[in-house]
Amino acid sequence: MTTPSKQQISLVVPSPLVKTIKSLLEENGYLEKSVKITKVVDTEGQYNVPTTWRIQMTSDKAQLALEKKELLMSLGGLQYMADVEIELIPNINSSKGSRSNSVLAQAIWAWVQSLPTSAQSSIPGGPERFIEIFGPTYSVYPPLLVLPSHVFSKDAWPEIIHGPLEAYLPSLYSNICLALNVTHIAINRPIALDIIPSSSTSNSKNEARNIMRLPLSLVPLHGDFGSPNLPPTAENFNTVFWATALQNGIWQTWAPLYTMFSRGNIKEKARLLNLRSLADDTFGRDPKETGAVDLYAGIGYFAFSFAKAGFGRVLCWELNGWSVEGLKRGAKKNKWSVKVVEGNAKRINNLNTGQAQDRDECLIVFHESNEQAAKRVADLRGQIPPIKHVNCGYLPSSKHSWKTAIKIIDSVEGGWIHAHENIKLNDISRRKEEIVEEFRYLVFETSREISNTPNFKVRCDHLERIKTYAPGVIHCVIDIALVPQLP
């Protein structure tokens, strides 16, 4: 029986969503750059956004709906299910069959053609099947190429790497590097939540949790990534490979063997650049004279958005020394000053307390547990601007940091806590109200524990759906406003 052919599709998108959908496709490696975005004829503001996604030729509406759902889930955009449609892209397939026109596919095809006939005939399923193993999706973070996790899951792959083609793989990688202008290639599987399998006999919930979000499933294929399992020291920092990415005009830097990079949070990073409080501060304060805190800073995912948005000081907490170094390197690449405070430092020395434009440190990074954050901020009151925003960016739930965030928010002016949470798609409204009630209780509890802590009024100002975390589960950010109440 002949296997039905596959064809690329485009997403039919309403005008207000074109930029968002294009960004999601581009960030996830699914944007077909060889085809222009075009307006759909005889429609009111509908546009065709081309993708590299391929589907089996079918007229079955139910099957098309499943294909659309699978693509949107891969993008982290399941919330747009009702807003977009799919249609086939005509005349994009080459004369070689279902082979993609992507740069990666072209490099692989050139390599296949360079092989001896005997090697070509040993490819399981033929040359076209080999290109399908890699698929059309990939991400480039100069000078690193990251292939999706499904590359190793294809049935034919073990036959390739342990068969007659094994000796030719180095030339394949060299071909790909030359075509995409990279030096390193890796396969990136999802960041594991668990370091070891959870056990019902474990005495500590943290024993099995990947608290520092280590990239435990990264599989280097080509290039020198450095030695694994090195401690984060100044000497070792210079012996490993570092990658970079540019999002929203912001550079980020990380060591792929030791830290993760989450491209799917680009939507939330962009939102933090345009916070309402920056344009309309109720206390008439220049936004540069307010501060922000990121309790799970990583390499600066959200902290850098705060810095670019114009906050006078951004305080960060991070446990992983490799992430701290990545944050430091990224800040310097963005031309922001940064000060790193080690956890054993009892006090901060030489902190510039002048006007925002004269300050020495835009970002202050505490290399320690965020359990120390409330005390650190209390010690710095009067030396730093009032903290108006606290980001709690840990999944599947950031609730363990909520009480700390309440203590950090300025007690006179109040502010916002951005609480990240994984929520079931059909449970978002109920869970939002539940989180508001949890914050109200924590505010009440904190006001009783600590003198001079106001009993803030609590409300939810906004809930942002970021991306699909798992089938039926959405990564959300709930903006909790803490408003001081008059005595």
Coordinates of C-alpha atoms in Angstrom, one line a residue:
M1 CA 0.0 0.0 0.0
T2 CA 1.3 3.5 -0.9
T3 CA 1.8 5.8 2.0
P4 CA -0.3 9.0 1.6
S5 CA 1.9 12.0 0.8
K6 CA 2.5 14.8 3.2
Q7 CA 2.1 18.5 2.4
Q8 CA 3.1 21.6 4.2
I9 CA 0.3 23.8 5.7
S10 CA -0.2 27.4 6.5
L11 CA -2.2 28.9 9.4
V12 CA -5.0 31.3 8.4
V13 CA -4.8 33.9 11.1
P14 CA -6.8 37.1 11.9
S15 CA -4.8 40.3 11.6
P16 CA -4.4 41.0 15.3
L17 CA -2.7 37.6 15.9
V18 CA -0.4 37.5 12.9
K19 CA 2.7 38.9 14.8
T20 CA 2.0 36.5 17.8
I21 CA 1.6 33.4 15.6
K22 CA 4.6 34.3 13.5
S23 CA 6.7 34.7 16.6
L24 CA 5.6 31.4 18.0
L25 CA 6.3 29.6 14.8
E26 CA 9.7 31.3 14.5
E27 CA 10.7 30.6 18.1
N28 CA 9.8 26.9 17.7
G29 CA 11.4 26.4 14.3
Y30 CA 8.1 26.0 12.3
L31 CA 8.1 29.2 10.3
E32 CA 8.5 28.6 6.5
K33 CA 10.7 31.5 5.6
S34 CA 10.8 30.7 1.9
V35 CA 7.1 31.7 1.6
K36 CA 5.8 35.2 2.3
I37 CA 2.9 35.9 4.7
T38 CA 0.0 37.0 2.4
K39 CA -3.5 38.4 2.9
V40 CA -6.3 35.9 2.1
V41 CA -8.3 37.1 -0.9
D42 CA -11.8 38.3 -0.2
T43 CA -11.6 38.2 3.6
E44 CA -11.7 40.7 6.4
G45 CA -8.2 40.9 7.7
Q46 CA -7.2 37.2 7.4
Y47 CA -3.6 36.2 6.6
N48 CA -1.8 33.0 5.5
V49 CA 1.2 32.4 7.7
P50 CA 3.3 29.6 6.1
T51 CA 4.7 26.8 8.3
T52 CA 7.1 23.9 7.8
W53 CA 4.5 21.5 9.5
R54 CA 3.5 18.6 7.3
I55 CA 0.2 16.6 7.4
Q56 CA -1.1 13.7 5.5
M57 CA -3.3 14.7 2.6
T58 CA -6.8 14.5 3.8
S59 CA -10.2 16.1 3.5
D60 CA -11.4 14.7 6.8
K61 CA -12.4 17.8 8.9
A62 CA -11.9 15.9 12.2
Q63 CA -8.4 14.8 11.2
L64 CA -7.5 18.4 10.1
A65 CA -8.7 19.7 13.5
L66 CA -6.5 17.1 15.2
E67 CA -3.5 18.3 13.1
K68 CA -4.2 21.9 14.0
K69 CA -4.4 21.0 17.7
E70 CA -1.1 19.1 17.6
L71 CA 0.6 22.0 15.9
L72 CA -0.7 24.6 18.3
M73 CA 0.2 22.4 21.3
S74 CA 3.8 22.2 19.9
L75 CA 3.8 26.0 19.7
G76 CA 2.4 26.5 23.2
G77 CA -0.5 28.3 21.6
L78 CA -3.5 26.0 22.2
Q79 CA -5.4 29.0 23.4
Y80 CA -5.7 30.1 19.7
M81 CA -7.4 27.0 18.6
A82 CA -10.7 28.8 17.8
D83 CA -8.9 31.7 16.1
V84 CA -6.9 30.0 13.4
E85 CA -7.5 27.6 10.6
I86 CA -5.2 25.5 8.5
E87 CA -4.9 25.1 4.7
L88 CA -2.4 23.4 2.4
I89 CA 0.4 25.4 0.9
P90 CA 0.4 24.9 -2.9
N91 CA 3.5 24.3 -5.0
I92 CA 6.0 24.3 -2.2
N93 CA 7.1 20.7 -2.5
S94 CA 10.2 20.1 -4.6
S95 CA 10.4 17.7 -7.5
K96 CA 12.1 15.3 -5.1
G97 CA 8.8 14.5 -3.3
S98 CA 7.9 15.6 0.2
R99 CA 11.4 16.9 0.9
S100 CA 11.3 20.2 2.8
N101 CA 12.9 23.4 1.3
S102 CA 14.4 24.3 4.7
V103 CA 18.1 25.0 4.9
L104 CA 18.6 22.0 7.2
A105 CA 16.8 19.7 4.7
Q106 CA 18.9 21.0 1.8
A107 CA 22.1 20.4 3.7
I108 CA 21.0 16.8 4.5
W109 CA 20.0 16.2 0.9
A110 CA 23.4 17.4 -0.3
W111 CA 25.1 15.1 2.1
V112 CA 22.9 12.1 1.0
Q113 CA 23.8 12.8 -2.7
S114 CA 27.5 12.9 -1.8
L115 CA 27.3 9.3 -0.3
P116 CA 28.5 6.3 -2.3
T117 CA 25.7 4.4 -3.9
S118 CA 26.1 1.5 -1.4
A119 CA 25.7 3.9 1.5
Q120 CA 22.6 5.5 0.0
S121 CA 21.0 2.2 -0.5
S122 CA 21.6 1.3 3.2
I123 CA 19.4 4.2 4.5
P124 CA 16.3 2.6 6.1
G125 CA 13.3 3.7 4.1
G126 CA 15.4 5.5 1.5
P127 CA 16.9 9.1 1.4
E128 CA 13.5 10.8 1.8
R129 CA 12.9 8.8 5.0
F130 CA 16.2 10.0 6.4
I131 CA 15.3 13.7 5.9
E132 CA 12.0 13.0 7.7
I133 CA 13.9 11.6 10.7
F134 CA 15.4 15.1 11.3
G135 CA 12.1 16.8 10.4
P136 CA 11.6 20.5 9.4
T137 CA 11.9 21.9 12.9
Y138 CA 15.1 23.2 14.5
S139 CA 16.4 26.2 16.5
V140 CA 19.6 28.1 16.0
Y141 CA 21.2 29.9 19.0
P142 CA 24.5 31.1 17.5
P143 CA 26.7 29.2 17.2
L144 CA 24.5 26.2 18.4
L145 CA 21.9 24.2 16.4
V146 CA 19.3 22.4 18.6
L147 CA 17.3 19.6 17.1
P148 CA 14.0 18.6 18.6
S149 CA 13.7 15.6 20.9
H150 CA 11.8 13.4 18.4
V151 CA 15.0 12.9 16.3
F152 CA 16.2 10.0 18.4
S153 CA 12.7 8.6 18.8
K154 CA 12.4 7.6 15.1
D155 CA 12.6 3.9 14.5
A156 CA 15.2 4.1 11.8
W157 CA 17.7 6.1 13.9
P158 CA 19.4 3.2 15.7
E159 CA 20.0 1.5 12.4
I160 CA 21.7 4.6 11.1
I161 CA 24.1 5.4 14.0
H162 CA 25.1 1.7 14.5
G163 CA 25.0 0.7 10.8
P164 CA 26.9 1.4 7.6
L165 CA 26.2 5.1 7.8
E166 CA 27.9 5.6 11.1
A167 CA 31.2 6.4 9.5
Y168 CA 29.6 9.1 7.4
L169 CA 27.9 11.0 10.2
P170 CA 30.8 13.4 10.9
S171 CA 30.6 14.7 7.3
L172 CA 26.8 15.1 7.8
Y173 CA 27.3 17.3 10.8
S174 CA 30.0 19.3 9.0
N175 CA 27.6 19.9 6.1
I176 CA 24.8 21.1 8.5
C177 CA 27.2 23.4 10.4
L178 CA 28.4 25.0 7.2
A179 CA 24.9 25.5 5.9
L180 CA 23.5 27.0 9.1
N181 CA 26.7 28.8 10.1
V182 CA 27.0 27.0 13.5
T183 CA 29.8 25.1 15.2
H184 CA 27.8 22.8 17.6
I185 CA 24.8 20.5 17.3
A186 CA 22.7 19.0 20.0
I187 CA 19.4 17.3 20.6
N188 CA 17.3 19.0 23.3
R189 CA 14.8 17.0 25.3
P190 CA 12.4 18.7 27.7
I191 CA 13.9 19.9 31.0
A192 CA 13.2 17.1 33.5
L193 CA 11.2 18.0 36.6
D194 CA 12.7 15.0 38.4
I195 CA 16.4 14.2 38.8
I196 CA 15.7 10.8 40.2
P197 CA 12.4 8.9 40.1
S198 CA 10.1 10.0 42.9
S199 CA 9.8 7.4 45.7
S200 CA 7.0 7.1 48.2
T201 CA 9.6 6.3 50.8
S202 CA 11.5 9.5 50.3
N203 CA 11.7 11.7 53.3
S204 CA 12.3 14.9 51.3
K205 CA 10.1 16.2 48.5
N206 CA 13.2 18.1 47.1
E207 CA 15.3 14.9 46.8
A208 CA 13.7 14.1 43.4
R209 CA 13.0 17.6 42.1
N210 CA 15.2 19.3 39.5
I211 CA 15.1 22.6 41.5
M212 CA 17.9 24.2 39.4
R213 CA 16.4 23.1 36.1
L214 CA 19.5 21.3 34.9
P215 CA 19.5 20.3 31.2
L216 CA 19.7 16.6 32.0
S217 CA 18.5 15.4 28.6
L218 CA 20.7 17.4 26.3
V219 CA 22.5 15.2 23.8
P220 CA 25.5 16.7 22.2
L221 CA 26.1 15.5 18.6
H222 CA 28.9 17.6 17.2
G223 CA 31.4 20.1 18.7
D224 CA 33.2 20.4 22.0
F225 CA 30.7 21.3 24.7
G226 CA 33.2 20.9 27.5
S227 CA 33.3 18.3 30.3
P228 CA 30.2 17.5 32.2
N229 CA 29.8 17.6 36.0
L230 CA 32.2 20.5 36.5
P231 CA 31.7 22.7 39.5
P232 CA 30.8 26.3 38.7
T233 CA 34.2 28.0 39.1
A234 CA 35.9 30.9 37.3
E235 CA 38.4 28.4 35.8
N236 CA 35.7 26.0 34.5
F237 CA 33.6 28.8 33.1
N238 CA 36.3 29.4 30.4
T239 CA 36.5 25.7 29.5
V240 CA 32.9 25.0 28.3
F241 CA 30.8 26.1 25.4
W242 CA 28.4 29.0 25.7
A243 CA 25.4 29.8 23.4
T244 CA 23.4 33.0 22.9
A245 CA 19.9 33.9 21.9
L246 CA 18.3 37.3 21.0
Q247 CA 14.7 37.8 22.0
N248 CA 12.8 41.1 22.1
G249 CA 16.1 42.9 21.5
I250 CA 17.6 41.2 24.6
W251 CA 20.6 38.9 24.6
Q252 CA 20.8 35.9 26.8
T253 CA 23.7 33.6 27.3
W254 CA 24.0 30.1 28.8
A255 CA 26.2 27.0 28.9
P256 CA 24.0 24.2 27.4
L257 CA 25.6 21.4 29.4
Y258 CA 24.8 23.2 32.7
T259 CA 21.8 25.4 32.3
M260 CA 18.5 25.6 30.3
F261 CA 17.2 28.1 27.9
S262 CA 13.4 28.4 27.6
R263 CA 12.4 30.0 24.3
G264 CA 8.7 29.4 25.0
N265 CA 8.5 32.3 27.5
I266 CA 9.0 35.0 24.9
K267 CA 5.4 36.1 25.2
E268 CA 5.7 36.8 28.9
K269 CA 9.1 38.4 28.5
A270 CA 7.6 40.9 26.0
R271 CA 4.6 41.6 28.3
L272 CA 7.0 42.6 31.1
L273 CA 8.5 45.2 28.8
N274 CA 5.2 47.1 28.8
L275 CA 3.8 46.9 32.3
R276 CA 1.0 49.3 33.0
S277 CA 2.8 50.5 36.2
L278 CA 5.7 51.8 34.1
A279 CA 3.5 54.2 32.2
D280 CA 1.0 55.1 34.9
D281 CA 2.5 55.0 38.3
T282 CA -0.1 55.9 40.9
F283 CA 2.4 57.6 43.1
G284 CA 3.8 59.8 40.4
R285 CA 7.1 58.2 40.7
D286 CA 9.6 57.9 37.7
P287 CA 9.6 54.2 36.8
K288 CA 13.4 54.4 36.9
E289 CA 13.1 55.0 40.6
T290 CA 11.2 51.8 41.3
G291 CA 12.6 48.3 41.7
A292 CA 11.8 44.7 40.7
V293 CA 12.7 41.3 42.0
D294 CA 13.0 37.9 40.3
L295 CA 13.0 35.1 42.8
Y296 CA 14.0 32.4 40.2
A297 CA 16.3 34.4 37.9
G298 CA 18.0 31.6 35.9
I299 CA 20.1 33.2 33.2
G300 CA 17.9 36.3 33.3
Y301 CA 14.8 35.3 31.5
F302 CA 12.5 37.8 33.2
A303 CA 15.0 39.9 35.1
F304 CA 16.4 41.2 31.8
S305 CA 12.9 42.3 30.7
F306 CA 12.6 44.3 33.9
A307 CA 16.0 45.9 33.3
K308 CA 15.2 46.8 29.6
A309 CA 11.8 48.1 30.8
G310 CA 13.6 50.7 32.8
F311 CA 13.4 49.6 36.4
G312 CA 16.0 51.4 38.6
R313 CA 17.2 48.3 40.2
V314 CA 16.5 44.6 39.6
L315 CA 17.4 42.1 42.3
C316 CA 17.8 38.5 41.4
W317 CA 18.0 35.2 43.3
E318 CA 19.5 32.1 41.7
L319 CA 21.0 28.8 43.2
N320 CA 22.8 27.4 40.1
G321 CA 26.3 29.0 39.8
W322 CA 26.3 28.3 36.0
S323 CA 23.1 30.2 35.6
V324 CA 24.5 33.1 37.6
E325 CA 27.5 33.2 35.3
G326 CA 25.2 33.1 32.3
L327 CA 23.2 36.0 33.7
K328 CA 26.4 37.9 34.3
R329 CA 27.6 37.4 30.8
G330 CA 24.2 38.2 29.3
A331 CA 24.0 41.4 31.3
K332 CA 27.4 42.5 30.0
K333 CA 26.4 41.6 26.4
N334 CA 23.3 43.9 26.9
K335 CA 25.6 46.6 28.3
W336 CA 24.0 46.4 31.8
S337 CA 26.1 46.6 34.9
V338 CA 25.8 43.7 37.3
K339 CA 26.9 42.9 40.8
V340 CA 27.0 39.3 42.1
V341 CA 26.6 38.7 45.8
E342 CA 27.6 35.3 47.1
G343 CA 25.4 33.6 49.7
N344 CA 28.0 33.7 52.4
A345 CA 28.2 37.5 52.3
K346 CA 26.4 38.8 55.3
R347 CA 26.0 42.4 54.0
I348 CA 26.4 44.1 50.6
N349 CA 29.4 46.4 50.5
N350 CA 29.9 49.3 48.1
L351 CA 26.4 49.5 46.8
N352 CA 25.9 52.7 44.9
T353 CA 22.8 54.5 46.2
G354 CA 22.7 57.5 43.9
Q355 CA 20.2 58.3 41.2
A356 CA 19.2 55.6 38.8
Q357 CA 21.2 57.1 35.9
D358 CA 24.3 57.2 38.2
R359 CA 24.0 53.8 39.8
D360 CA 26.9 51.3 39.4
E361 CA 24.7 48.1 39.4
C362 CA 21.5 47.8 37.3
L363 CA 21.2 44.1 38.4
I364 CA 22.2 42.7 41.7
V365 CA 22.4 38.9 41.7
F366 CA 22.3 36.9 44.9
H367 CA 23.8 33.5 44.5
E368 CA 21.8 31.8 47.2
S369 CA 18.3 30.4 48.0
N370 CA 15.4 32.9 47.7
E371 CA 14.5 32.0 51.2
Q372 CA 17.0 34.7 52.1
A373 CA 15.3 37.3 49.9
A374 CA 13.0 38.9 52.3
K375 CA 15.8 39.6 54.9
R376 CA 18.1 40.9 52.2
V377 CA 15.5 43.4 50.9
A378 CA 14.7 44.5 54.4
D379 CA 18.4 45.2 55.1
L380 CA 18.6 47.2 51.9
R381 CA 15.5 49.4 52.5
G382 CA 16.6 53.0 52.0
Q383 CA 19.4 52.0 49.6
I384 CA 17.2 50.6 46.8
P385 CA 14.1 52.0 45.2
P386 CA 10.7 50.7 46.5
I387 CA 10.0 47.2 45.1
K388 CA 6.9 47.3 43.0
H389 CA 7.1 44.0 41.1
V390 CA 8.1 40.5 42.2
N391 CA 8.4 37.7 39.6
C392 CA 7.8 34.1 40.9
G393 CA 8.7 32.1 37.8
Y394 CA 8.9 28.5 39.0
L395 CA 6.8 25.6 37.6
P396 CA 4.7 23.6 38.1
S397 CA 3.9 26.0 40.9
S398 CA 5.6 29.0 42.5
K399 CA 3.5 29.0 45.6
H400 CA 6.4 28.3 47.9
S401 CA 7.8 31.8 47.1
W402 CA 4.5 33.7 47.5
K403 CA 4.9 34.6 51.2
T404 CA 8.4 35.8 50.5
A405 CA 7.1 37.9 47.7
I406 CA 4.5 39.5 49.9
K407 CA 7.2 40.5 52.4
I408 CA 9.3 42.0 49.6
I409 CA 6.6 44.3 48.0
D410 CA 7.0 47.9 49.2
S411 CA 4.8 48.2 52.3
V412 CA 3.9 51.9 51.6
E413 CA 3.1 51.8 47.9
G414 CA 2.2 48.2 47.3
G415 CA 2.8 46.5 44.0
W416 CA 2.3 43.3 41.9
I417 CA 3.4 39.7 42.3
H418 CA 3.6 37.7 39.0
A419 CA 2.8 34.2 40.1
H420 CA 3.6 31.4 37.6
E421 CA 1.4 28.3 37.8
N422 CA 0.5 25.3 35.7
I423 CA -3.3 25.1 35.5
K424 CA -5.6 22.6 33.8
L425 CA -7.3 24.2 30.8
N426 CA -10.8 23.6 32.1
D427 CA -9.9 24.8 35.6
I428 CA -8.4 28.2 34.9
S429 CA -11.3 30.4 36.3
R430 CA -11.7 28.3 39.5
R431 CA -8.0 28.1 40.1
K432 CA -7.5 31.9 39.6
E433 CA -10.1 32.6 42.3
E434 CA -8.4 30.0 44.6
I435 CA -5.0 31.6 44.1
V436 CA -6.4 35.1 45.0
E437 CA -7.9 33.5 48.2
E438 CA -4.5 31.9 49.0
F439 CA -2.8 35.3 48.7
R440 CA -5.4 36.9 50.9
Y441 CA -4.7 34.4 53.6
L442 CA -0.9 34.7 53.2
V443 CA -1.2 38.5 53.5
F444 CA -3.3 38.2 56.7
E445 CA -0.9 35.7 58.1
T446 CA 2.2 37.9 57.3
S447 CA 0.6 41.0 58.8
R448 CA 0.2 39.1 62.1
E449 CA 3.7 37.7 62.1
I450 CA 5.6 40.8 61.3
S451 CA 5.0 44.2 62.8
N452 CA 4.5 47.2 60.5
T453 CA 3.4 44.9 57.6
P454 CA 0.2 46.2 56.1
N455 CA -2.8 44.1 55.6
F456 CA -2.9 44.7 51.8
K457 CA -6.1 44.5 49.8
V458 CA -5.6 41.6 47.3
R459 CA -7.0 41.4 43.8
C460 CA -6.2 39.7 40.5
D461 CA -5.4 42.4 37.9
H462 CA -4.7 40.0 35.0
L463 CA -4.2 36.3 34.0
E464 CA -1.9 35.6 31.1
R465 CA -1.9 32.3 29.3
I466 CA 1.7 31.7 28.3
K467 CA 2.0 28.3 26.6
T468 CA 0.8 24.7 26.7
Y469 CA 2.9 22.9 29.3
A470 CA 1.4 19.5 28.7
P471 CA -1.8 18.2 27.1
G472 CA -4.6 20.0 28.8
V473 CA -2.3 22.0 31.0
I474 CA -1.5 25.7 30.5
H475 CA 1.4 27.7 31.9
C476 CA -0.3 30.8 33.3
V477 CA 0.9 34.0 35.0
I478 CA -1.4 35.6 37.5
D479 CA -0.8 39.2 38.3
I480 CA -1.7 39.7 42.0
A481 CA -2.0 43.3 43.0
L482 CA -1.3 44.2 46.6
V483 CA -2.9 47.5 47.4
P484 CA -2.2 49.3 50.8
Q485 CA -5.4 49.9 52.7
L486 CA -6.0 53.2 54.6
P487 CA -5.9 52.8 58.3

